[in-house]
CSV table of C-alpha atoms in Angstrom, one decimal:
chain,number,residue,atom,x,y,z
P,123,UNK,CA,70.3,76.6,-70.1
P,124,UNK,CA,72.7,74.9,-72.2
P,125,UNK,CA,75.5,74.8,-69.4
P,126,UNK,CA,72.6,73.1,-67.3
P,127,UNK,CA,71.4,70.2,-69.7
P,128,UNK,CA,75.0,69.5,-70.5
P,129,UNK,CA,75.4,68.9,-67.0
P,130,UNK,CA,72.5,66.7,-66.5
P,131,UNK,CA,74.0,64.5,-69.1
P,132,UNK,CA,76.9,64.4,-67.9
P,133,UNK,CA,76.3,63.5,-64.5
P,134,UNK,CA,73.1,61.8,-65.1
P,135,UNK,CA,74.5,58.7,-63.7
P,136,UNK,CA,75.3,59.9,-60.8
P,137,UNK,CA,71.8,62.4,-60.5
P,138,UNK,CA,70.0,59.1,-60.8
P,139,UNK,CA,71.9,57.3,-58.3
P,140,UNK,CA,71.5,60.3,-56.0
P,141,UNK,CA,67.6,60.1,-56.8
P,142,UNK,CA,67.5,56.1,-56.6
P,143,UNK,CA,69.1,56.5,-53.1
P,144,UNK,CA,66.9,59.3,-51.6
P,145,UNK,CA,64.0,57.6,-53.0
P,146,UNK,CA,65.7,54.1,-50.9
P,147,UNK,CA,65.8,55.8,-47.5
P,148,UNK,CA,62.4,57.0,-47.5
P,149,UNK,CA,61.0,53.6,-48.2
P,150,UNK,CA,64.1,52.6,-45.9
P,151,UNK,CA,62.7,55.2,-43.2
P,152,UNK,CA,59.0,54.5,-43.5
P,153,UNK,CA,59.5,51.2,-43.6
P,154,UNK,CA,61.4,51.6,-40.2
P,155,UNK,CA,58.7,53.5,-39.1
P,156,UNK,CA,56.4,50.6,-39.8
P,157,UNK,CA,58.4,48.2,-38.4
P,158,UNK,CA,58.5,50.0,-34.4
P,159,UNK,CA,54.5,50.9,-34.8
P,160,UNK,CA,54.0,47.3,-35.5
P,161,UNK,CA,56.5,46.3,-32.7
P,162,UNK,CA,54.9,48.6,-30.4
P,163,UNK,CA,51.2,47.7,-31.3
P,164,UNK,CA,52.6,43.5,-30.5
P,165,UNK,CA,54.4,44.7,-27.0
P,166,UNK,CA,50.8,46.5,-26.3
P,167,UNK,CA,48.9,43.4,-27.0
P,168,UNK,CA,51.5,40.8,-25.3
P,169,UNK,CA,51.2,43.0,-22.1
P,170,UNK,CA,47.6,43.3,-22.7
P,171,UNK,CA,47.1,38.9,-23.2
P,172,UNK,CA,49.6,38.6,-19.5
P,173,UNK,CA,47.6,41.3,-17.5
P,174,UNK,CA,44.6,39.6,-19.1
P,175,UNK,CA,46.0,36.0,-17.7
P,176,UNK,CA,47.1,37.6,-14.1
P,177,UNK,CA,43.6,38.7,-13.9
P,178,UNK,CA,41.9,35.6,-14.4
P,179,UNK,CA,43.9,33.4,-12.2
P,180,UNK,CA,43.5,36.1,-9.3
P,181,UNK,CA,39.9,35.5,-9.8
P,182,UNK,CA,40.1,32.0,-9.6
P,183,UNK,CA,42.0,31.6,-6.9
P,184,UNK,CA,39.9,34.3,-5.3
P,185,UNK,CA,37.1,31.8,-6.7
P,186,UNK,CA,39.1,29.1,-5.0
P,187,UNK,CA,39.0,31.0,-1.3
P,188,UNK,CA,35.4,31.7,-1.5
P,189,UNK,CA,34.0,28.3,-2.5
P,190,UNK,CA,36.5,27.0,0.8
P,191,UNK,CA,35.0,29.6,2.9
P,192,UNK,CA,31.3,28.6,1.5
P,193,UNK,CA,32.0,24.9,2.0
P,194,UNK,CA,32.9,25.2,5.9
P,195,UNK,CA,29.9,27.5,6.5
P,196,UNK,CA,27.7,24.8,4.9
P,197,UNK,CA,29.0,22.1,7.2
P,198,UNK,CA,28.7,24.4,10.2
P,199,UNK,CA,25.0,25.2,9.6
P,200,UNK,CA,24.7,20.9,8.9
P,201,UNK,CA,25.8,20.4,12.5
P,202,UNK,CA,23.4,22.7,13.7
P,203,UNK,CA,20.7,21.5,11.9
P,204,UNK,CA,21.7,17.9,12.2
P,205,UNK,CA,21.3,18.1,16.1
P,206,UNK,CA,18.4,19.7,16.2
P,207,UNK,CA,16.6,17.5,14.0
P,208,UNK,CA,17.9,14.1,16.2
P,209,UNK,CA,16.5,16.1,18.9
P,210,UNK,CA,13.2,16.2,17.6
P,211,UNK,CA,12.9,12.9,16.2
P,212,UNK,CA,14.2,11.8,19.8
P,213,UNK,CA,13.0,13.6,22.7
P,214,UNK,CA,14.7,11.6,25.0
P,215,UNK,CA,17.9,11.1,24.0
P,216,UNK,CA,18.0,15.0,23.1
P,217,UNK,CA,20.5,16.4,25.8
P,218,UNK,CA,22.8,13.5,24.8
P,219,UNK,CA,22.7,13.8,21.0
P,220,UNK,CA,22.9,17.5,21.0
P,221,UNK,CA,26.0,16.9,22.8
P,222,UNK,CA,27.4,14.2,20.9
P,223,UNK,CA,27.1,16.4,17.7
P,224,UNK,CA,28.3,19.7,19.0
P,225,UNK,CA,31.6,17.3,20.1
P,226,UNK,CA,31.6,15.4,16.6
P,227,UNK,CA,31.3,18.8,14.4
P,228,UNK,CA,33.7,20.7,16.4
P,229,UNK,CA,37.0,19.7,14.6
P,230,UNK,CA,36.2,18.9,11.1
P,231,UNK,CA,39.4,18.9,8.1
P,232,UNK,CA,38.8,20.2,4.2
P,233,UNK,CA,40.3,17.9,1.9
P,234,UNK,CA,40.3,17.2,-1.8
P,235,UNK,CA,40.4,14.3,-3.7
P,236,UNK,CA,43.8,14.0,-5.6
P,237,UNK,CA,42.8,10.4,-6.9
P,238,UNK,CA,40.0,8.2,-7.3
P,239,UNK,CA,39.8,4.3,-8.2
P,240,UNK,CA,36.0,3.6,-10.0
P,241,UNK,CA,35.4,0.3,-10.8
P,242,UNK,CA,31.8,-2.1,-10.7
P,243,UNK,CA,32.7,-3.4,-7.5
P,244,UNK,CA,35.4,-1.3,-5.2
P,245,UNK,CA,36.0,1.9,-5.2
P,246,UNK,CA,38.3,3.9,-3.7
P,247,UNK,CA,39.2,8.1,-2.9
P,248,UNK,CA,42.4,9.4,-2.0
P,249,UNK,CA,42.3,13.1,-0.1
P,250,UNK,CA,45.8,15.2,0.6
P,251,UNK,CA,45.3,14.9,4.3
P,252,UNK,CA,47.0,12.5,6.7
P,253,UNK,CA,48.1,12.4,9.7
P,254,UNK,CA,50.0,16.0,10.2
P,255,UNK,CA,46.5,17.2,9.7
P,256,UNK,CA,44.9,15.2,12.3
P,257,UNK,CA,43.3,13.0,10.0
P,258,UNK,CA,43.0,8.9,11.5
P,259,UNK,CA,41.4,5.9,10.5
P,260,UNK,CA,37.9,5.1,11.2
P,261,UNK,CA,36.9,9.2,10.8
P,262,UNK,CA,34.0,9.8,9.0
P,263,UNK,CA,34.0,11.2,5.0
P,264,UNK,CA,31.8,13.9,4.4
P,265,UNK,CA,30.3,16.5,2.3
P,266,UNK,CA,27.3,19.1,2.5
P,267,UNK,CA,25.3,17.0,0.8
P,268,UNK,CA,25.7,13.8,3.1
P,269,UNK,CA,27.9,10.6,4.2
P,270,UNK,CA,30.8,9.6,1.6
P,271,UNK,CA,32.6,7.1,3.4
P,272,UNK,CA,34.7,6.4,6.1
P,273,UNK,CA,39.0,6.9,6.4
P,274,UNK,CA,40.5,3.4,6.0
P,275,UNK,CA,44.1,4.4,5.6
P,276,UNK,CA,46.1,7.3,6.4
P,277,UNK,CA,50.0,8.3,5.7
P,278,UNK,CA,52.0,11.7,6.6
P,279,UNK,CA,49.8,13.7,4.1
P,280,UNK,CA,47.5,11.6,2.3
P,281,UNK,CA,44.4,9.2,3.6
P,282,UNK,CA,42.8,6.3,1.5
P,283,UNK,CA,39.1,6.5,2.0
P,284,UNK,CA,36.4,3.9,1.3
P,285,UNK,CA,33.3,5.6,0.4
P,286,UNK,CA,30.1,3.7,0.7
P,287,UNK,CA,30.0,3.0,-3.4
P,288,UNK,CA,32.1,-0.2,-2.3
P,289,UNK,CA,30.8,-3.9,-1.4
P,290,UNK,CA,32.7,-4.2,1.7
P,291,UNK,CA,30.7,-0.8,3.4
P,292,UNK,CA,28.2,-0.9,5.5
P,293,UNK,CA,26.3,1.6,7.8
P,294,UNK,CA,23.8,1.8,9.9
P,295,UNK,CA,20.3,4.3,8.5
P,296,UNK,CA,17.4,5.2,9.6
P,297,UNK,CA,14.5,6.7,7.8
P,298,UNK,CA,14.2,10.3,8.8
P,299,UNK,CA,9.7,9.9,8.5
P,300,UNK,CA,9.1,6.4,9.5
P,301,UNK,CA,11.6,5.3,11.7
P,302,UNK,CA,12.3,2.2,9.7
P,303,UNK,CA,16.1,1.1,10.5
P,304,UNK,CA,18.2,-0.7,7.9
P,305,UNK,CA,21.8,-1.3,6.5
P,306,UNK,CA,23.3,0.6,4.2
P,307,UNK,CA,24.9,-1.8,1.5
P,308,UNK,CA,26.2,-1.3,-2.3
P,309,UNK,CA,25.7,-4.4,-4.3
P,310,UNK,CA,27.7,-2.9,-7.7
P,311,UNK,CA,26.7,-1.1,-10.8
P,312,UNK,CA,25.6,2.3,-10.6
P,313,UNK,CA,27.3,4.5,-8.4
P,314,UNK,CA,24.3,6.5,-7.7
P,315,UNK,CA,22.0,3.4,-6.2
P,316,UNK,CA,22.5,1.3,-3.2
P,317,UNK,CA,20.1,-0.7,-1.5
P,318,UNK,CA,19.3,-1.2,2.5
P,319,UNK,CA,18.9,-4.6,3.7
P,320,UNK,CA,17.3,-6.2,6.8
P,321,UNK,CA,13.9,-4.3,6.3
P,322,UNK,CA,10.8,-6.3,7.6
P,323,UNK,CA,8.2,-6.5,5.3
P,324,UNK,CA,6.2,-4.7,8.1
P,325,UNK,CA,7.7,-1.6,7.8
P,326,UNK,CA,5.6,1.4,7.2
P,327,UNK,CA,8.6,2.8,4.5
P,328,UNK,CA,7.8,4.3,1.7
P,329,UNK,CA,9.2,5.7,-1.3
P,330,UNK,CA,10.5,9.4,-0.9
P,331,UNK,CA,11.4,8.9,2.8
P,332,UNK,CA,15.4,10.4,3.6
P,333,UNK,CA,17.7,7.5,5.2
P,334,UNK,CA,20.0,8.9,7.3
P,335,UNK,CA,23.4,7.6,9.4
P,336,UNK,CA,22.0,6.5,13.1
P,337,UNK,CA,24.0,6.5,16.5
P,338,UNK,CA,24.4,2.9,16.2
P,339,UNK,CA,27.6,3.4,13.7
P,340,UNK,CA,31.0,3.1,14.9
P,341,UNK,CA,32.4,5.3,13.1
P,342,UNK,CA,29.5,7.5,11.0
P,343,UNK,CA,28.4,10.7,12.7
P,344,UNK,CA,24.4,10.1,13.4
P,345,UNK,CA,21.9,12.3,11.5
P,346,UNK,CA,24.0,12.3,7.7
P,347,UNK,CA,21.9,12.0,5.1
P,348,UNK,CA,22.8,9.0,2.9
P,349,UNK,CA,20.1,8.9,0.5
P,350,UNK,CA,16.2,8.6,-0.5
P,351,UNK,CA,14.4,5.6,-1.1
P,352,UNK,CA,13.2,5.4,-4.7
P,353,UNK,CA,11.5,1.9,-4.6
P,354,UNK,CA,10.7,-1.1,-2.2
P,355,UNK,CA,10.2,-4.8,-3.1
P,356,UNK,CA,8.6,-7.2,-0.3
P,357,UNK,CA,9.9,-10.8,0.1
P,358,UNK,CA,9.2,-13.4,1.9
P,359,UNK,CA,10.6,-11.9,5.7
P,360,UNK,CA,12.3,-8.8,4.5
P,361,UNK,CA,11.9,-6.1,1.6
P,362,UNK,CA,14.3,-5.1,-0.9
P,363,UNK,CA,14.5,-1.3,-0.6
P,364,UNK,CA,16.5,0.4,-3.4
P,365,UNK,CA,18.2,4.4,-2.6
P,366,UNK,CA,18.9,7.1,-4.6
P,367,UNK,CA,22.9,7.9,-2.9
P,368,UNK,CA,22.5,11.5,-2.0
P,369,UNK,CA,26.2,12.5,-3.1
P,370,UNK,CA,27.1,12.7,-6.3
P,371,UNK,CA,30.6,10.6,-6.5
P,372,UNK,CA,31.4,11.8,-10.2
P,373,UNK,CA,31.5,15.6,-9.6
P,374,UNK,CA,33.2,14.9,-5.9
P,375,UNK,CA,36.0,17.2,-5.9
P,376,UNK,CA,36.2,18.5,-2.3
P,377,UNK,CA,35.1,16.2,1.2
P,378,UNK,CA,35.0,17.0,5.0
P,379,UNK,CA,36.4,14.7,7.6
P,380,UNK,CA,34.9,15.2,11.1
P,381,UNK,CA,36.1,13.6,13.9
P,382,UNK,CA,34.1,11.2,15.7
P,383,UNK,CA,33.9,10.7,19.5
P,384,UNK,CA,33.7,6.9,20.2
P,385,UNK,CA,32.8,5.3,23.6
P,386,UNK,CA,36.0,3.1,23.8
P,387,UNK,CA,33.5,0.9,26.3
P,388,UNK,CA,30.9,0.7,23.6
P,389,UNK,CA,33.5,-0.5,21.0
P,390,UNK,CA,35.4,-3.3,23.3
P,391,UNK,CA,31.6,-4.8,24.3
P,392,UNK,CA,30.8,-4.9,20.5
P,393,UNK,CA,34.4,-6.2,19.7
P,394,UNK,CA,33.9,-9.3,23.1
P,395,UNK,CA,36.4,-7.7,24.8
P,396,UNK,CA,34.9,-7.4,28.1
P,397,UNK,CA,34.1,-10.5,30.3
P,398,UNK,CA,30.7,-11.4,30.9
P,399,UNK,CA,29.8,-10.9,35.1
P,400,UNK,CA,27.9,-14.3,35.6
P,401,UNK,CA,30.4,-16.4,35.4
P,402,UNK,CA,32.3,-18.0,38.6
């Protein structure tokens, strides 16, 4: 027992270095141990938070594909019931309209609006699609909803369109009840007003009644609706008839352009191009 305390002193320098340093490489160990479960538990979560992230933007551009898909069905079923209701409302044209809009919603091109110009007066949209998708000036601007304006400018991939929110458009609308025939016009201000002009004071219009694009237009397919009259102010020879616009241009993310098919002879009469047969 003796031999073995005087040992201990001896060596208890080294004993408690011994002791200090088995004591060191535990903590050393668990402390190792710590560090790889915590490593593990961040790799977990990191590939967690990116499978996560791959997941969601599958879904939207899944999202994307469906709303596409829903937006072309939409216009499909609009040129089906567009002709038949011009039909109805006109007997006698109905062979030729239900034509005219079976050729006129044939080819129609999905676009989005990549940038917009909003101001009291003129307004402007621009779409990605130009000419390499078939897109040309004149075409009519679309959505589910109704009439957005008409392509005034078109490069390689891009078109500038003017939608009817500008003081330089006009169209052509009838009232989808009365009959009463106006044009379209946007005097400034809100973007969700216009007003039609040239409306006799003895028009049966009322308030509520649709206006919708007629066959007169040059360039609007007929039957679009453009808006609903909200109220109606008589003058002296004409009334002052105020619309509710039927899109809504500040949620307008996505438009249709249809192709239109124009009677050239129609267009070079309207424009005086052809010569009048009485003279000598």
């Amino acid at each position: 027992m003796k031999k073995f305390f005087g040992f201990f002193f001896r060596n208890n320098s080294w004993l408690l270095l011994i002791a200090l340093s088995a004591i060191s490489l535990g903590f050393i160990k668990m402390e190792q141990e710590d560090v790889v479960q915590r490593l593990n538990n961040a790799g977990t979560g990191f590939r967690a938070a990116i499978a996560s992230k791959i997941a969601s933007y599958s879904y939207l551009i899944g999202l994307k594909n469906e709303n596409d898909r829903l937006l072309e069905t939409n216009i499909a079923l609009i040129g089906r019931i567009l002709s038949t209701e011009n039909a109805i409302r006109n007997e006698a044209d109905r062979s030729r309209i239900l034509s005219q809009k079976a050729e006129s919603l044939k080819s129609f091109t999905l676009a989005r609006v990549v940038d917009r110009q909003f101001s009291s007066r003129e307004n402007m949209l621009l779409i990605d699609g130009g000419r390499s998708r078939g897109i040309r000036t004149d075409m009519t601007v679309m959505t589910p909803r109704g009439l957005v304006g008409r392509v005034v400018a078109v490069s390689e991939h891009y078109a500038k369109v003017m939608p009817l929110i500008h003081i330089d458009f006009r169209a052509s609308v009838v009232s989808s009840e009365s009959g009463t025939m106006g044009v379209l016009a946007w005097k400034g201000g809100r973007e969700d007003m216009a007003t039609v002009d040239h409306v006799p004071i003895s028009s049966s219009l009322k308030t509520g009644e649709e206006m919708l694009t007629t066959n007169f237009s040059t360039f609007a397919v007929p039957g679009l609706p453009v808006g609903r009259v909200v109220s109606i102010k008589q003058g002296a020879l004409f009334s002052t008839v105020t619309i509710r616009l039927a899109v809504d241009f500040a949620s307008l993310n996505h438009v249709v352009v249809v192709s239109l098919n124009r009677d050239p002879e129609k267009l070079r009469l309207l424009e005086g191009k052809i010569e009048s047969g009485t003279g000598r």
